[in-house]
Short mmCIF file of C-alpha atoms and ligand atoms in Angstrom, two decimals:
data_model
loop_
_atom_site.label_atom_id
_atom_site.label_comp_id
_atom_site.label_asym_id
_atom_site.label_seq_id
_atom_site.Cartn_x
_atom_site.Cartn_y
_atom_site.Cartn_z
CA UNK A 336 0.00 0.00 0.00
CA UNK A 337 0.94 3.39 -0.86
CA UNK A 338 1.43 6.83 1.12
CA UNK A 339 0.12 9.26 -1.71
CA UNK A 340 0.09 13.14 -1.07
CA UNK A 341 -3.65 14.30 -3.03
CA UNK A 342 -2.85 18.11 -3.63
CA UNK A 343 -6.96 19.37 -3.81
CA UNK A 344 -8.01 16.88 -1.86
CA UNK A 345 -10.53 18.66 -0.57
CA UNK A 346 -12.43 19.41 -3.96
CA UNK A 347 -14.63 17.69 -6.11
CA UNK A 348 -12.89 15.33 -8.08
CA UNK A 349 -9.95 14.94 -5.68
CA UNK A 350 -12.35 13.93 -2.53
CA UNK A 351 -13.55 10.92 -4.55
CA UNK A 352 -10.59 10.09 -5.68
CA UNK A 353 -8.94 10.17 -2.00
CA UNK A 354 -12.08 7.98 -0.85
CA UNK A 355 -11.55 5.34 -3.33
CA UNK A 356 -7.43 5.66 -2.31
CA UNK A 357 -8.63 5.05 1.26
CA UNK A 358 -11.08 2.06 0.11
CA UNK A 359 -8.07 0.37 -1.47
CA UNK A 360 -6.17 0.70 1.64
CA UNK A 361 -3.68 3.60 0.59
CA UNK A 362 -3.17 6.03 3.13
CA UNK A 363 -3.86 9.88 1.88
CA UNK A 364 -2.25 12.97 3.31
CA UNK A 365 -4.66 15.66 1.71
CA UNK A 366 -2.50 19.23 0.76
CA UNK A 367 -5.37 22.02 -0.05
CA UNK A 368 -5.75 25.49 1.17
CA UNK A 369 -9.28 25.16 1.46
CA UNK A 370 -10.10 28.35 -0.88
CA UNK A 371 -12.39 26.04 -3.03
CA UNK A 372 -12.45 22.75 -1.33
CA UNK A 373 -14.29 21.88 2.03
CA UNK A 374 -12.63 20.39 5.16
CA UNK A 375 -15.63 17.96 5.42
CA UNK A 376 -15.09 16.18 1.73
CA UNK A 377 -11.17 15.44 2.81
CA UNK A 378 -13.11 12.77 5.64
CA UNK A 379 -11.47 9.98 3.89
CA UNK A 380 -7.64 11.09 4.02
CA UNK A 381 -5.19 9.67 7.01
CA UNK A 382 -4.08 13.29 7.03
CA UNK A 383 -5.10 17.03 6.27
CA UNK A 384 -2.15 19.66 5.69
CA UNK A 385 -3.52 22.80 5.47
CA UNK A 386 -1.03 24.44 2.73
CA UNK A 387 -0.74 25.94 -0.71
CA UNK A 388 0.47 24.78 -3.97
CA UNK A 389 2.78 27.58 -4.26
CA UNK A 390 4.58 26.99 -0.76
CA UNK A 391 7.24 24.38 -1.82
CA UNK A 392 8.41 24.05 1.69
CA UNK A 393 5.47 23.00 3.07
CA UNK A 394 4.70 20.66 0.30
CA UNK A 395 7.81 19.18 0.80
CA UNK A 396 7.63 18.53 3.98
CA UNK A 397 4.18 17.34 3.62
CA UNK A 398 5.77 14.58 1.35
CA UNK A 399 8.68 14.07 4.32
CA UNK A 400 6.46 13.92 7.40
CA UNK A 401 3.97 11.47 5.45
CA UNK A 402 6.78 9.42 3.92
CA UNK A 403 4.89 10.05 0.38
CA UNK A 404 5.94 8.03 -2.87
CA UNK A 405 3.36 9.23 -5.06
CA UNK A 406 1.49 12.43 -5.91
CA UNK A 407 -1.96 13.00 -7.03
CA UNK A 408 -2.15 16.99 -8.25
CA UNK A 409 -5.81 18.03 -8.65
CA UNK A 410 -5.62 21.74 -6.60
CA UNK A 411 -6.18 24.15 -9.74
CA UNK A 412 -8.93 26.69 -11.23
CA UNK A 413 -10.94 24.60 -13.66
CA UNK A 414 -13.43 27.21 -14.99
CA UNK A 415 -13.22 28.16 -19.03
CA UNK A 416 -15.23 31.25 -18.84
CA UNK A 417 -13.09 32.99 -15.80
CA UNK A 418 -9.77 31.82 -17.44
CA UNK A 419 -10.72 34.02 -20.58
CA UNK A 420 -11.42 37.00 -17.79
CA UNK A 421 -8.27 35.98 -15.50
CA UNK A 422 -5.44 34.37 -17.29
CA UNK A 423 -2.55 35.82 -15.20
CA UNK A 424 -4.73 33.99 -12.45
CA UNK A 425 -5.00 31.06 -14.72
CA UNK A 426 -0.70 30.73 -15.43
CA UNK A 427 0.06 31.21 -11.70
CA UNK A 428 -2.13 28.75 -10.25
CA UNK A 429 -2.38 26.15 -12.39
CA UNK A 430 1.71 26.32 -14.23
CA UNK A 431 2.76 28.13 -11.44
CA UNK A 432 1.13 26.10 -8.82
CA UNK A 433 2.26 22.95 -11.05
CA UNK A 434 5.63 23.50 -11.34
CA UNK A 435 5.62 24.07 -7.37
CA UNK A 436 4.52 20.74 -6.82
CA UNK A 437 7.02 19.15 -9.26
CA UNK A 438 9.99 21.19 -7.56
CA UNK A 439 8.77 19.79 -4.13
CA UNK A 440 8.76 15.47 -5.85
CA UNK A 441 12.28 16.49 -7.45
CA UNK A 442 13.84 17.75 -4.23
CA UNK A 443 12.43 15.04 -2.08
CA UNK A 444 12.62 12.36 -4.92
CA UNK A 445 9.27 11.73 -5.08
CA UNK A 446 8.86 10.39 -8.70
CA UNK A 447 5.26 8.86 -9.38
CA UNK A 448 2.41 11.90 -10.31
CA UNK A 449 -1.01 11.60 -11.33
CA UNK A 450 -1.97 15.01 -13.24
CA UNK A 451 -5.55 16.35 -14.03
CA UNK A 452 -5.76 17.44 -17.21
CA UNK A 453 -9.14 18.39 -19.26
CA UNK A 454 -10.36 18.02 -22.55
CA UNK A 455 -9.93 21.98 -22.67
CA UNK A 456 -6.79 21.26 -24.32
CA UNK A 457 -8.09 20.30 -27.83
CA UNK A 458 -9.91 23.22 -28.82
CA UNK A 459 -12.47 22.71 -30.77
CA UNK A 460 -12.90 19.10 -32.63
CA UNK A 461 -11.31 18.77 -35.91
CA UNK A 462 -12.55 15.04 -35.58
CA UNK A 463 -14.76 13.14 -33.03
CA UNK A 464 -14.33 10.54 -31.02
CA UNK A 465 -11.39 12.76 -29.30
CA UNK A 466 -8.29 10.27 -29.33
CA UNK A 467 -5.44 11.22 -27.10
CA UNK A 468 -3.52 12.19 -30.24
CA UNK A 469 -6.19 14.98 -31.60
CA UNK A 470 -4.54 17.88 -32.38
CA UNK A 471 -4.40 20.10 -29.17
CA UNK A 472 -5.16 23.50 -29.79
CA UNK A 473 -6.66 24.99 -26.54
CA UNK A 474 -9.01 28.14 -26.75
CA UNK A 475 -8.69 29.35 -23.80
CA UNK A 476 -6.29 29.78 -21.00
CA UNK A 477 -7.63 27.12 -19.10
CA UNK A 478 -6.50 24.67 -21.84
CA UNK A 479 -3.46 26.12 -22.51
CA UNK A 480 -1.91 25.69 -18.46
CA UNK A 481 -2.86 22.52 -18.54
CA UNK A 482 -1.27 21.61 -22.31
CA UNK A 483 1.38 23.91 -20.61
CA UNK A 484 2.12 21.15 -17.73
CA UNK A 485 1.28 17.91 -19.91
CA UNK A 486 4.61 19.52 -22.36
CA UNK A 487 6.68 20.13 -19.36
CA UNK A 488 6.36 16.41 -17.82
CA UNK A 489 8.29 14.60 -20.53
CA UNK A 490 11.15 17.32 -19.68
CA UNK A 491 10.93 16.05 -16.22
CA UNK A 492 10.98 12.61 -16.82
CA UNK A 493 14.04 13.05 -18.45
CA UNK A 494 15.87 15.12 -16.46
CA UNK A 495 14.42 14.21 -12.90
CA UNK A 496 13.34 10.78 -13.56
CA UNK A 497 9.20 11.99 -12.34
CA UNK A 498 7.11 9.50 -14.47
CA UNK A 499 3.39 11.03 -14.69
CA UNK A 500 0.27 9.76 -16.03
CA UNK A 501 -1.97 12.61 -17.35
CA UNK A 502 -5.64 12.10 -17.28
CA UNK A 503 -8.00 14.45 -19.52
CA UNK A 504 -11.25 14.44 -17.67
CA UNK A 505 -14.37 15.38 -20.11
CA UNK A 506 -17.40 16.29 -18.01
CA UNK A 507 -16.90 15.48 -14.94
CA UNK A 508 -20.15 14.90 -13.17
CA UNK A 509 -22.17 12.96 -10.41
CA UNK A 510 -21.58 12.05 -7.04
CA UNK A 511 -20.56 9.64 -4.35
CA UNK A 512 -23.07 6.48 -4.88
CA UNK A 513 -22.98 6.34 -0.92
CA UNK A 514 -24.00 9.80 -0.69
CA UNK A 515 -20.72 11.03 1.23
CA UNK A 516 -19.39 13.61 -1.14
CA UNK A 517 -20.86 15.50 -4.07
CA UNK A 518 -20.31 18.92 -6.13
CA UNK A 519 -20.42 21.73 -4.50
CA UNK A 520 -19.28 24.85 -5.75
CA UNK A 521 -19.72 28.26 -5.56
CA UNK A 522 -21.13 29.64 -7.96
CA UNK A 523 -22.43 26.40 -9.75
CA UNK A 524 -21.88 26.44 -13.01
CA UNK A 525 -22.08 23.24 -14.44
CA UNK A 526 -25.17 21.69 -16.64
CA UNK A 527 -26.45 19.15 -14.01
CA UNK A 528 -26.39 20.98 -10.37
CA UNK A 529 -27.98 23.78 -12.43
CA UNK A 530 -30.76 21.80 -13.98
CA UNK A 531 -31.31 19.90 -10.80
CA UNK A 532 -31.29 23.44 -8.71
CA UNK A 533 -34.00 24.68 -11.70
CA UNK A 534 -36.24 21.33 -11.00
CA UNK A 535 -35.99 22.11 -7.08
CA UNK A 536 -37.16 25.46 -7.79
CA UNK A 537 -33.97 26.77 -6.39
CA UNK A 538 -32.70 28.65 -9.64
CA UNK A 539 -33.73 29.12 -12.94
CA UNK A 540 -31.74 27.70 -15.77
CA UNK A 541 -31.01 28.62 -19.05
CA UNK A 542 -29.83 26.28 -22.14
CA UNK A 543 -27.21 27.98 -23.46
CA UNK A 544 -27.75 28.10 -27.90
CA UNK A 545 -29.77 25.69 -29.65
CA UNK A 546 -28.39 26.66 -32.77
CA UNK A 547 -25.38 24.32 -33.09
CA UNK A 548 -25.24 21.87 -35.33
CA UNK A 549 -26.18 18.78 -33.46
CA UNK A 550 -30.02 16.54 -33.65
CA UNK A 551 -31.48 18.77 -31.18
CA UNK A 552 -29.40 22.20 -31.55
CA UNK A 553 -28.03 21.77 -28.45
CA UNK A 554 -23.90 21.46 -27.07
CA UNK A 555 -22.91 17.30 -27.01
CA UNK A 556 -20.64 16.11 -24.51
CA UNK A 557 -19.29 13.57 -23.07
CA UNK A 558 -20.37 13.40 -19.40
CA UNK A 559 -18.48 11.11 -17.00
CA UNK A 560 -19.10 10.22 -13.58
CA UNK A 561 -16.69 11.05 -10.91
CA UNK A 562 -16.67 7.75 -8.98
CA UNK A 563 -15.13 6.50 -12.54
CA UNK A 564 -12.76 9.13 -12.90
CA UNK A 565 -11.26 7.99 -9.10
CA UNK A 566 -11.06 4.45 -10.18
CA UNK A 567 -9.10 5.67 -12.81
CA UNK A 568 -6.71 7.47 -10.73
CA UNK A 569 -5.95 4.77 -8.96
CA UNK A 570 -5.56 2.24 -12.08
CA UNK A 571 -2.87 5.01 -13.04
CA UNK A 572 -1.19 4.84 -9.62
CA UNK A 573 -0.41 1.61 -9.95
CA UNK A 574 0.62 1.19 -12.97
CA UNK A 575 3.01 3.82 -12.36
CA UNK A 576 3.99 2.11 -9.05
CA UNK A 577 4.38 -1.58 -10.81
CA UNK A 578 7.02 0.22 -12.98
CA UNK A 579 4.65 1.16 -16.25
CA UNK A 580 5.60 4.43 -18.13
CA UNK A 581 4.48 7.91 -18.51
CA UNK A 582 1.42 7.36 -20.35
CA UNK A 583 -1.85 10.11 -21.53
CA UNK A 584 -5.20 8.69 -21.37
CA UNK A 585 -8.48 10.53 -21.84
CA UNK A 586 -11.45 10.02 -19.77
CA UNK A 587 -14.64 9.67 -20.80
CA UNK A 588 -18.06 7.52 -21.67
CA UNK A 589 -17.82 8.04 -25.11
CA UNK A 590 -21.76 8.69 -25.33
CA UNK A 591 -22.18 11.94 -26.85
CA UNK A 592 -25.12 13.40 -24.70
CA UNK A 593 -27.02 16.35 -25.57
CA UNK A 594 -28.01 19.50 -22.74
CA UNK A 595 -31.80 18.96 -23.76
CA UNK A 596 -30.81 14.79 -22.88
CA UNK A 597 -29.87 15.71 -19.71
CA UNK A 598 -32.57 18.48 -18.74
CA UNK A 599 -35.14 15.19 -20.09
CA UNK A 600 -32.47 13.29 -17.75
CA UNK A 601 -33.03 15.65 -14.83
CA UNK A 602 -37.02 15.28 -15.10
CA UNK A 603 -37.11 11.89 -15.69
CA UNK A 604 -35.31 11.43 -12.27
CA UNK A 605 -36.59 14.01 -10.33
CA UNK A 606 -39.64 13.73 -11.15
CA UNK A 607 -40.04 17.32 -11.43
CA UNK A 608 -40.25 19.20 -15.38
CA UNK A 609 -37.29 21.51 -15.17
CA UNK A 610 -38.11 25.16 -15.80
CA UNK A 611 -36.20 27.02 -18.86
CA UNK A 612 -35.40 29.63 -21.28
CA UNK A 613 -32.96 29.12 -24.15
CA UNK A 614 -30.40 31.68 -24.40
CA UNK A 615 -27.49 32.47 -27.00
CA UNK A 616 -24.69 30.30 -27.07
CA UNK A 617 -22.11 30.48 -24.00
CA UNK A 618 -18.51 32.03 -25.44
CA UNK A 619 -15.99 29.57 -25.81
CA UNK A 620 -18.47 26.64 -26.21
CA UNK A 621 -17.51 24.08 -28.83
CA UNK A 622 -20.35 22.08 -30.42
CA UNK A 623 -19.45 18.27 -29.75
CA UNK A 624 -17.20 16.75 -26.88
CA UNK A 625 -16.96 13.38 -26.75
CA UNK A 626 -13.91 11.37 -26.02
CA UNK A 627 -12.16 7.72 -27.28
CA UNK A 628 -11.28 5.87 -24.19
CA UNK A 629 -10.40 3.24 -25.76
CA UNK A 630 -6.19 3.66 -24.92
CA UNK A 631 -7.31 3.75 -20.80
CA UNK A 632 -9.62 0.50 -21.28
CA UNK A 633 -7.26 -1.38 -23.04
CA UNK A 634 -4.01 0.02 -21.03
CA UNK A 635 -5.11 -0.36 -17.28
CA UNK A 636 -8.23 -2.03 -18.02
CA UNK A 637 -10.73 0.88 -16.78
CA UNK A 638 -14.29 0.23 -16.94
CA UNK A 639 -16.84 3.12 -16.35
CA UNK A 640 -19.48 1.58 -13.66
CA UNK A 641 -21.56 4.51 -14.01
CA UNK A 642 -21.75 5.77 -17.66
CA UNK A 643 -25.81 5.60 -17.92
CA UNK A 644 -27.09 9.07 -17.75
CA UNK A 645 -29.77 8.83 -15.37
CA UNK A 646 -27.77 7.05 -12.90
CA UNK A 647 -25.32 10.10 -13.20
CA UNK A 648 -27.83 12.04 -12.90
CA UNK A 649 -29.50 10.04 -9.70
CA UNK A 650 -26.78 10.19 -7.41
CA UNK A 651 -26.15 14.53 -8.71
CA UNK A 652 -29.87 14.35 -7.32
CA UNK A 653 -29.46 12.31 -4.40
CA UNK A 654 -26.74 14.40 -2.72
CA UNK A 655 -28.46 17.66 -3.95
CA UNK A 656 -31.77 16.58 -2.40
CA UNK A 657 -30.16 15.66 0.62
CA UNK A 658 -27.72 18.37 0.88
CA UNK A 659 -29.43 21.51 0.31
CA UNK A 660 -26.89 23.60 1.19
CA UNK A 661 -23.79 21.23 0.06
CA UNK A 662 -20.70 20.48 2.51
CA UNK A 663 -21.30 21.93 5.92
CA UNK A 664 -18.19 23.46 6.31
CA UNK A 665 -18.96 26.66 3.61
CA UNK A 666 -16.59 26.91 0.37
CA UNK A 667 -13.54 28.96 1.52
CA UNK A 668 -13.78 28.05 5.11
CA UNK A 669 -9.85 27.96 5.98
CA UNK A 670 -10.57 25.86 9.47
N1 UFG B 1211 -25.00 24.60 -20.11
C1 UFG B 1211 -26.23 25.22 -20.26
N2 UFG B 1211 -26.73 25.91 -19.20
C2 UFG B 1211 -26.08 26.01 -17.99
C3 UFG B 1211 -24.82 25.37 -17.85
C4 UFG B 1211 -24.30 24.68 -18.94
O1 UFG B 1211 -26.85 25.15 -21.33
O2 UFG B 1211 -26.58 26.65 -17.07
C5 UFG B 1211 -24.45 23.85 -21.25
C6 UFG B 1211 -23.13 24.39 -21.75
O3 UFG B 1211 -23.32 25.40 -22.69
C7 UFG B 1211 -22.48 23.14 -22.32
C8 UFG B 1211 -23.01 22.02 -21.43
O4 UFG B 1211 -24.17 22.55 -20.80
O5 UFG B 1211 -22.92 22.95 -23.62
C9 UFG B 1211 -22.04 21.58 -20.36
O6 UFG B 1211 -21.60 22.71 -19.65
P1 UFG B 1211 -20.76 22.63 -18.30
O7 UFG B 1211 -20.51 24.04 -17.87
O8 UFG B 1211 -21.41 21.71 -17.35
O9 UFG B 1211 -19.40 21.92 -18.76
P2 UFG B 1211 -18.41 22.34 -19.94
O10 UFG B 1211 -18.65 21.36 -21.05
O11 UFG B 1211 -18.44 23.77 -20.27
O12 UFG B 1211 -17.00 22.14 -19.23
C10 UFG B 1211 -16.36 20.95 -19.25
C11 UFG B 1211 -15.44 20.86 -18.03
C12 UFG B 1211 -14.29 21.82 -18.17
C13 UFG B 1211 -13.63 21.65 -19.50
C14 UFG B 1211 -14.63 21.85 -20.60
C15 UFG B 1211 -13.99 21.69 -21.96
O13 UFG B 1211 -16.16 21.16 -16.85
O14 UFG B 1211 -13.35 21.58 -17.15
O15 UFG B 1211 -15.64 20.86 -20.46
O16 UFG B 1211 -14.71 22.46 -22.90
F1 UFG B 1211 -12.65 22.56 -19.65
#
């Protein structure tokens, strides 16, 4: 078993993924600063260090006093439309941040990294499926500090002997089957809390352009749930750990699923029709997103459990419905 230092820990994706670490008998030191994450979704790690990505001393002694061999880096700003308003914020968190954590593995030899990376870095589609080796040409700066990190890691390998696997997640969504963690950020932006907020009369929800070229007129991607994506973290863990190389995978159902699907989705399971107005298109929003996950399956032999839409959408609903107000420890709360 492991001792594996989860950098955003605390957040979305990285709480499942430290829960399923935990299940499989790793033990997690979780490294957040809490400005987007919530102390209650880091339940599952052995350890909480209360730090930030930028303070390579404390990261690496984080890695010393926990004995850490591998890294999972998830702590980064992951929204398109803010890193077209903010890119300075953009480059220092998410190279800057990166590069922080790398500095910290090369001085205290820690060589095995798991890095979230998005399907922000192709751009928009010249073909779909999305292999891994679709041309990447991010259009916005979102994309580009993460295409920014996967170009650096080879350089790394190289010179400091860090092997990585990269992991492009499509749409992340969903939440904890058992109902112990869930999405909860502030502001929501994504399709499904929104929709689900809209059906619970908590919001109202727009569909952003049903002009595109698609059968309905409305965006298609590629939604995956999140207990998938943290099986696949750990799949890369270990194959990084049994001595397998640097490898790229990208992460998704491969189900291209439309935003009218999933507001039918969202009604279907709660029950409820979900109130709407169509709007113009969202900047930044390509058409189709769907991904070829083929390389993953056959590589490491990952399996989405959850890749049906409504059971995404069930357990969004299920820790929505029971968690009005998400996490009880509020977004931001440092302690
Ligand atoms: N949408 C709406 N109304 C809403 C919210 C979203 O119509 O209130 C639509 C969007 O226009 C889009 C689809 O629902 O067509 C999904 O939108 P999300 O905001 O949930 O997710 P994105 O596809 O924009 O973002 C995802 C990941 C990002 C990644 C991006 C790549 O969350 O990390 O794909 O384009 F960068």
């Amino acid at each position: 078993m492991a001792n594996v230092l989860v950098t955003g820990g605390a957040g979305y994706i990285g709480s499942h993924a430290v829960k399923a670490l935990h299940a499989a008998g790793h033990q997690v030191t979780v490294y957040d600063n809490f400005s987007a994450g919530h102390r209650e979704a880091a339940r599952f790690a052995h350890s909480v260090v209360d730090g930030d990505i930028h303070d390579t001393d404390r990261l690496r002694r984080a890695l010393r006093d926990h004995a850490c061999e591998s890294v999972m880096h998830f702590a980064a700003w992951l929204s398109v439309g803010e890193s077209v308003r903010d890119p300075a914020g953009y480059y220092r968190n998410n190279v800057l941040g990166a590069l922080a954590v790398l500095d910290a593995m090369v001085a205290e030899q820690v060589h095995s990294l798991v890095f979230s990376s998005t399907a922000a870095v192709f751009g928009n589609p010249v073909e779909t499926p999305i292999t891994e080796d679709h041309p990447k040409q991010p259009i916005n700066s979102y994309g580009e500090t993460k295409l920014a990190i996967e170009r650096a890691l080879p350089h790394y390998e190289r010179a400091y002997g860090v092997r990585a696997v990269v992991l492009r997640y499509f749409n992340a969504s969903g939440a904890d089957p058992d109902g112990e963690l869930g999405e909860d950020h502030s502001p929501e932006l994504h399709l499904i809390p929104r929709a689900i907020d809209a059906a619970l009369g908590r919001d109202t929800f727009q569909i952003f352009g049903e002009d595109y070229e698609t059968p309905d007129g409305t965006c298609l991607r590629d939604y995956i749930h999140v207990t998938d994506l943290a099986d696949a973290h750990i799949l890369a863990m270990d194959s990084l750990r049994s001595g397998g190389q640097s490898a790229t995978y990208n992460l998704g159902n491969g189900r291209p699923t439309s935003v009218r699907e999933i507001v039918d989705a969202v009604a279907r399971v709660t029950g409820t029709p979900v109130p709407l107005t169509v709007g113009p298109r969202r900047e930044g929003d390509p058409a189709v997103l769907f991904a070829s996950s083929d390389r993953i399956r056959r590589a490491l032999g990952w399996k989405p459990r959850y890749e049906d839409v409504d059971t995404i959408v069930r357990t969004a609903w299920a820790w929505r419905k029971d968690r009005p107000s998400g996490y009880r420890t509020p977004q931001g709360t440092a302690r």
